[in-house]
mmCIF file of C-alpha atoms in Angstrom:
data_model
loop_
_atom_site.group_PDB
_atom_site.id
_atom_site.type_symbol
_atom_site.label_atom_id
_atom_site.label_comp_id
_atom_site.label_asym_id
_atom_site.label_seq_id
_atom_site.Cartn_x
_atom_site.Cartn_y
_atom_site.Cartn_z
ATOM 1 C CA MET A 1 -24.652 25.544 -71.475
ATOM 2 C CA ILE A 2 -24.940 22.060 -70.008
ATOM 3 C CA ILE A 3 -28.370 20.473 -69.646
ATOM 4 C CA VAL A 4 -29.097 17.205 -67.843
ATOM 5 C CA VAL A 5 -32.000 14.988 -68.912
ATOM 6 C CA SER A 6 -33.559 12.587 -66.417
ATOM 7 C CA PRO A 7 -32.696 8.902 -66.904
ATOM 8 C CA ASN A 8 -35.013 6.473 -68.675
ATOM 9 C CA SER A 9 -35.248 4.321 -65.551
ATOM 10 C CA ASN A 10 -35.329 5.576 -62.002
ATOM 11 C CA TYR A 11 -31.952 6.295 -60.398
ATOM 12 C CA PRO A 12 -31.666 5.690 -56.619
ATOM 13 C CA ASN A 13 -32.548 8.879 -54.716
ATOM 14 C CA GLU A 14 -32.827 10.671 -58.050
ATOM 15 C CA PRO A 15 -34.459 13.926 -56.827
ATOM 16 C CA LEU A 16 -31.696 14.285 -54.227
ATOM 17 C CA HIS A 17 -29.054 14.069 -56.958
ATOM 18 C CA VAL A 18 -30.988 16.549 -59.089
ATOM 19 C CA ASN A 19 -31.055 19.024 -56.208
ATOM 20 C CA ASN A 20 -27.326 18.536 -55.661
ATOM 21 C CA MET A 21 -26.584 19.173 -59.332
ATOM 22 C CA LEU A 22 -28.793 22.266 -59.392
ATOM 23 C CA ASP A 23 -26.949 23.558 -56.307
ATOM 24 C CA ASN A 24 -23.630 22.951 -58.057
ATOM 25 C CA GLY A 25 -24.048 24.796 -61.312
ATOM 26 C CA LEU A 26 -26.544 22.825 -63.408
ATOM 27 C CA GLU A 27 -28.304 25.370 -65.621
ATOM 28 C CA LEU A 28 -31.361 23.339 -66.680
ATOM 29 C CA PHE A 29 -32.797 19.921 -65.811
ATOM 30 C CA HIS A 30 -35.251 18.134 -68.121
ATOM 31 C CA PHE A 31 -37.878 16.086 -66.304
ATOM 32 C CA ARG A 32 -38.576 13.348 -68.862
ATOM 33 C CA LYS A 33 -40.669 10.555 -67.362
ATOM 34 C CA TYR A 34 -43.295 9.625 -69.928
ATOM 35 C CA ALA A 35 -44.123 6.353 -68.157
ATOM 36 C CA SER A 36 -44.697 7.942 -64.731
ATOM 37 C CA SER A 37 -48.155 8.496 -63.366
ATOM 38 C CA ASP A 38 -49.197 12.023 -62.480
ATOM 39 C CA GLU A 39 -48.992 11.051 -58.818
ATOM 40 C CA LEU A 40 -45.369 9.891 -59.101
ATOM 41 C CA ALA A 41 -44.438 12.886 -61.230
ATOM 42 C CA LEU A 42 -45.931 15.269 -58.670
ATOM 43 C CA GLU A 43 -44.068 13.500 -55.868
ATOM 44 C CA TYR A 44 -40.800 13.770 -57.797
ATOM 45 C CA LEU A 45 -41.231 17.448 -58.613
ATOM 46 C CA ASP A 46 -42.332 18.235 -55.081
ATOM 47 C CA ASN A 47 -38.931 16.947 -53.919
ATOM 48 C CA ILE A 48 -37.104 19.564 -56.004
ATOM 49 C CA ASP A 49 -36.161 22.626 -53.986
ATOM 50 C CA VAL A 50 -38.616 25.445 -54.588
ATOM 51 C CA CYS A 51 -35.796 27.898 -55.216
ATOM 52 C CA GLN A 52 -34.506 25.694 -58.076
ATOM 53 C CA ARG A 53 -37.748 25.014 -59.935
ATOM 54 C CA LYS A 54 -37.146 27.764 -62.473
ATOM 55 C CA LYS A 55 -34.379 25.497 -63.785
ATOM 56 C CA ILE A 56 -36.784 22.591 -64.331
ATOM 57 C CA VAL A 57 -38.002 21.891 -67.862
ATOM 58 C CA LEU A 58 -41.046 19.638 -68.166
ATOM 59 C CA HIS A 59 -40.212 17.278 -71.025
ATOM 60 C CA SER A 60 -43.305 15.275 -70.106
ATOM 61 C CA HIS A 61 -46.393 15.938 -67.940
ATOM 62 C CA HIS A 62 -46.788 19.469 -69.302
ATOM 63 C CA HIS A 63 -50.209 19.811 -67.699
ATOM 64 C CA LEU A 64 -48.587 19.668 -64.267
ATOM 65 C CA ALA A 65 -46.949 23.055 -64.847
ATOM 66 C CA THR A 66 -50.062 24.650 -63.373
ATOM 67 C CA GLU A 67 -49.387 22.757 -60.122
ATOM 68 C CA PHE A 68 -45.925 24.298 -59.822
ATOM 69 C CA LEU A 69 -46.110 28.020 -60.459
ATOM 70 C CA ASP A 70 -42.314 28.337 -60.350
ATOM 71 C CA ILE A 71 -41.899 26.087 -63.387
ATOM 72 C CA GLU A 72 -41.690 28.254 -66.479
ATOM 73 C CA ARG A 73 -40.135 25.974 -69.108
ATOM 74 C CA LEU A 74 -41.713 23.262 -71.283
ATOM 75 C CA HIS A 75 -40.130 20.944 -73.854
ATOM 76 C CA PHE A 76 -41.934 19.311 -76.765
ATOM 77 C CA ASN A 77 -40.677 16.344 -78.753
ATOM 78 C CA SER A 78 -40.847 16.573 -82.526
ATOM 79 C CA TYR A 79 -44.088 14.580 -82.715
ATOM 80 C CA ASP A 80 -45.931 16.928 -80.345
ATOM 81 C CA ARG A 81 -44.415 20.004 -82.010
ATOM 82 C CA ILE A 82 -45.676 18.930 -85.444
ATOM 83 C CA ARG A 83 -49.138 18.379 -83.911
ATOM 84 C CA GLY A 84 -48.986 21.933 -82.531
ATOM 85 C CA LYS A 85 -49.320 20.912 -78.901
ATOM 86 C CA GLN A 86 -47.119 23.867 -77.890
ATOM 87 C CA LEU A 87 -49.842 26.288 -79.026
ATOM 88 C CA GLU A 88 -51.749 25.462 -75.839
ATOM 89 C CA TYR A 89 -48.896 26.951 -73.805
ATOM 90 C CA ASN A 90 -47.203 29.508 -76.063
ATOM 91 C CA GLY A 91 -46.834 32.913 -74.440
ATOM 92 C CA ASN A 92 -46.875 31.603 -70.886
ATOM 93 C CA TYR A 93 -43.728 29.480 -70.927
ATOM 94 C CA ILE A 94 -40.220 29.357 -72.372
ATOM 95 C CA LEU A 95 -40.333 26.588 -74.967
ATOM 96 C CA SER A 96 -37.791 24.119 -76.319
ATOM 97 C CA THR A 97 -38.070 21.153 -78.675
ATOM 98 C CA SER A 98 -36.276 18.159 -80.190
ATOM 99 C CA THR A 99 -34.983 17.714 -83.734
ATOM 100 C CA HIS A 100 -33.286 14.826 -85.480
ATOM 101 C CA SER A 101 -31.787 16.458 -88.567
ATOM 102 C CA ILE A 102 -30.076 19.768 -89.208
ATOM 103 C CA GLN A 103 -32.732 20.587 -91.795
ATOM 104 C CA GLU A 104 -35.446 20.169 -89.154
ATOM 105 C CA PHE A 105 -33.472 22.361 -86.765
ATOM 106 C CA ASN A 106 -32.846 25.105 -89.325
ATOM 107 C CA GLU A 107 -36.573 25.386 -90.068
ATOM 108 C CA LEU A 108 -37.529 26.234 -86.464
ATOM 109 C CA ASN A 109 -38.842 29.723 -85.722
ATOM 110 C CA LYS A 110 -38.411 32.081 -82.768
ATOM 111 C CA THR A 111 -41.048 30.202 -80.769
ATOM 112 C CA TRP A 112 -38.233 27.983 -79.544
ATOM 113 C CA SER A 113 -35.510 29.072 -77.125
ATOM 114 C CA TYR A 114 -33.334 26.075 -77.993
ATOM 115 C CA ALA A 115 -33.622 22.672 -79.597
ATOM 116 C CA PHE A 116 -31.930 19.350 -79.061
ATOM 117 C CA LEU A 117 -30.252 17.926 -82.144
ATOM 118 C CA SER A 118 -29.721 14.187 -81.842
ATOM 119 C CA PRO A 119 -28.144 11.707 -82.011
ATOM 120 C CA ILE A 120 -24.771 13.443 -82.082
ATOM 121 C CA PHE A 121 -22.899 10.205 -81.359
ATOM 122 C CA GLN A 122 -23.925 6.629 -80.643
ATOM 123 C CA SER A 123 -26.354 6.777 -77.737
ATOM 124 C CA ILE A 124 -25.269 5.652 -74.279
ATOM 125 C CA SER A 125 -28.790 5.275 -72.889
ATOM 126 C CA LYS A 126 -30.201 3.600 -76.047
ATOM 127 C CA PRO A 127 -27.719 0.928 -77.185
ATOM 128 C CA GLY A 128 -27.436 0.786 -80.971
ATOM 129 C CA HIS A 129 -29.104 4.160 -81.550
ATOM 130 C CA GLY A 130 -26.933 6.575 -83.517
ATOM 131 C CA ILE A 131 -24.452 4.073 -84.912
ATOM 132 C CA SER A 132 -25.247 4.775 -88.555
ATOM 133 C CA ASN A 133 -27.430 7.880 -88.401
ATOM 134 C CA ASN A 134 -25.621 10.291 -86.089
ATOM 135 C CA VAL A 135 -25.630 13.997 -86.958
ATOM 136 C CA PHE A 136 -22.305 15.143 -85.531
ATOM 137 C CA GLU A 137 -20.887 16.327 -88.863
ATOM 138 C CA ASP A 138 -24.101 18.233 -89.648
ATOM 139 C CA ILE A 139 -23.749 20.636 -86.707
ATOM 140 C CA GLU A 140 -21.559 22.907 -88.824
ATOM 141 C CA LEU A 141 -24.477 23.327 -91.271
ATOM 142 C CA LYS A 142 -26.454 25.246 -88.625
ATOM 143 C CA ASP A 143 -27.807 28.464 -90.133
ATOM 144 C CA ASN A 144 -30.645 29.218 -87.710
ATOM 145 C CA ALA A 145 -29.642 32.278 -85.695
ATOM 146 C CA ASP A 146 -32.911 32.375 -83.734
ATOM 147 C CA VAL A 147 -32.640 29.071 -81.884
ATOM 148 C CA ASP A 148 -29.751 27.649 -79.833
ATOM 149 C CA LEU A 149 -28.574 24.188 -80.836
ATOM 150 C CA ILE A 150 -28.027 21.747 -77.970
ATOM 151 C CA GLY A 151 -26.269 18.512 -78.868
ATOM 152 C CA LEU A 152 -27.724 15.313 -77.402
ATOM 153 C CA GLY A 153 -26.780 11.671 -77.700
ATOM 154 C CA GLY A 154 -23.589 9.918 -76.670
ATOM 155 C CA ILE A 155 -22.031 13.089 -75.252
ATOM 156 C CA GLU A 156 -19.682 12.662 -72.302
ATOM 157 C CA TYR A 157 -16.753 14.362 -70.601
ATOM 158 C CA GLN A 158 -14.269 12.885 -73.084
ATOM 159 C CA ASN A 159 -15.964 14.157 -76.272
ATOM 160 C CA MET A 160 -17.905 17.259 -75.208
ATOM 161 C CA GLU A 161 -15.298 19.669 -76.587
ATOM 162 C CA ARG A 162 -15.646 18.120 -80.053
ATOM 163 C CA VAL A 163 -19.349 19.014 -80.039
ATOM 164 C CA LEU A 164 -18.680 22.581 -78.924
ATOM 165 C CA ASP A 165 -15.869 22.995 -81.458
ATOM 166 C CA LYS A 166 -18.254 21.884 -84.200
ATOM 167 C CA GLY A 167 -20.581 24.808 -83.450
ATOM 168 C CA SER A 168 -23.083 23.566 -80.875
ATOM 169 C CA ASP A 169 -24.378 26.195 -78.439
ATOM 170 C CA GLY A 170 -24.441 23.664 -75.626
ATOM 171 C CA ILE A 171 -24.683 20.005 -74.719
ATOM 172 C CA ALA A 172 -27.162 17.721 -72.991
ATOM 173 C CA LEU A 173 -26.060 14.820 -70.800
ATOM 174 C CA LEU A 174 -28.172 11.733 -70.252
ATOM 175 C CA GLY A 175 -26.601 8.267 -70.253
ATOM 176 C CA SER A 176 -23.098 9.449 -69.419
ATOM 177 C CA ILE A 177 -24.063 11.268 -66.242
ATOM 178 C CA TRP A 178 -26.531 8.701 -64.894
ATOM 179 C CA ASN A 179 -23.965 5.933 -65.346
ATOM 180 C CA GLN A 180 -21.896 7.651 -62.653
ATOM 181 C CA ILE A 181 -21.853 6.749 -58.972
ATOM 182 C CA ASP A 182 -21.777 10.494 -58.222
ATOM 183 C CA PRO A 183 -23.576 12.488 -60.961
ATOM 184 C CA THR A 184 -22.831 15.807 -59.228
ATOM 185 C CA ASN A 185 -19.056 15.365 -59.304
ATOM 186 C CA TYR A 186 -19.294 14.366 -62.961
ATOM 187 C CA LEU A 187 -21.288 17.515 -63.723
ATOM 188 C CA ILE A 188 -18.754 19.670 -61.859
ATOM 189 C CA SER A 189 -15.959 18.155 -63.980
ATOM 190 C CA CYS A 190 -17.902 18.848 -67.174
ATOM 191 C CA ASN A 191 -18.611 22.425 -66.105
ATOM 192 C CA GLU A 192 -14.919 22.958 -65.383
ATOM 193 C CA LYS A 193 -14.037 21.676 -68.834
ATOM 194 C CA LEU A 194 -16.699 23.961 -70.360
ATOM 195 C CA ALA A 195 -15.246 26.971 -68.530
ATOM 196 C CA LEU A 196 -11.769 26.166 -69.863
ATOM 197 C CA TRP A 197 -13.167 25.757 -73.375
ATOM 198 C CA LYS A 198 -14.887 29.158 -73.179
ATOM 199 C CA ALA A 199 -11.697 30.789 -71.929
ATOM 200 C CA ASP A 200 -9.819 29.397 -74.938
ATOM 201 C CA GLN A 201 -12.356 31.037 -77.264
ATOM 202 C CA LEU A 202 -11.543 34.542 -76.004
#
């Protein structure tokens, strides 16, 4: 599985690129715009093709899920998860969360479909983050069979196979894909590499 997370700052014609990626094999897109107003978030989401909204995961603005009946996935960061914010939505949505240590990941229960584990490598979108505290080597300590582990942080086309070989169930792209002139072509290349990797596992 490859997931794309929205960039920290706005990318030119971003919703158009999201639609293009969704049309070209992107499995899930995380809308993560904590600084956006509800009005701007609604405008952004309204520009996503209706037929693709089941692939949208609200990483922020959870309350807007009621405005878009086709959205069925919500993501909660570790802070909100510990506060139990997900309990307001449990049962109505497919839930995911974020973790920052393998111990935190291994303690998750079946409430969660998958969880990000980060930073796998030095972050691309947050310079300096993950230099001394990355969790790449810890992936192999995964012993939670109920929740899929999705690697996040510094993952790009060149190193994605290392993350999969280590035991990750999937990867999330953020800085690497939004640094591209054409995010869709980059995604297609990553998906092709993923398909080849899966074929080698057979």
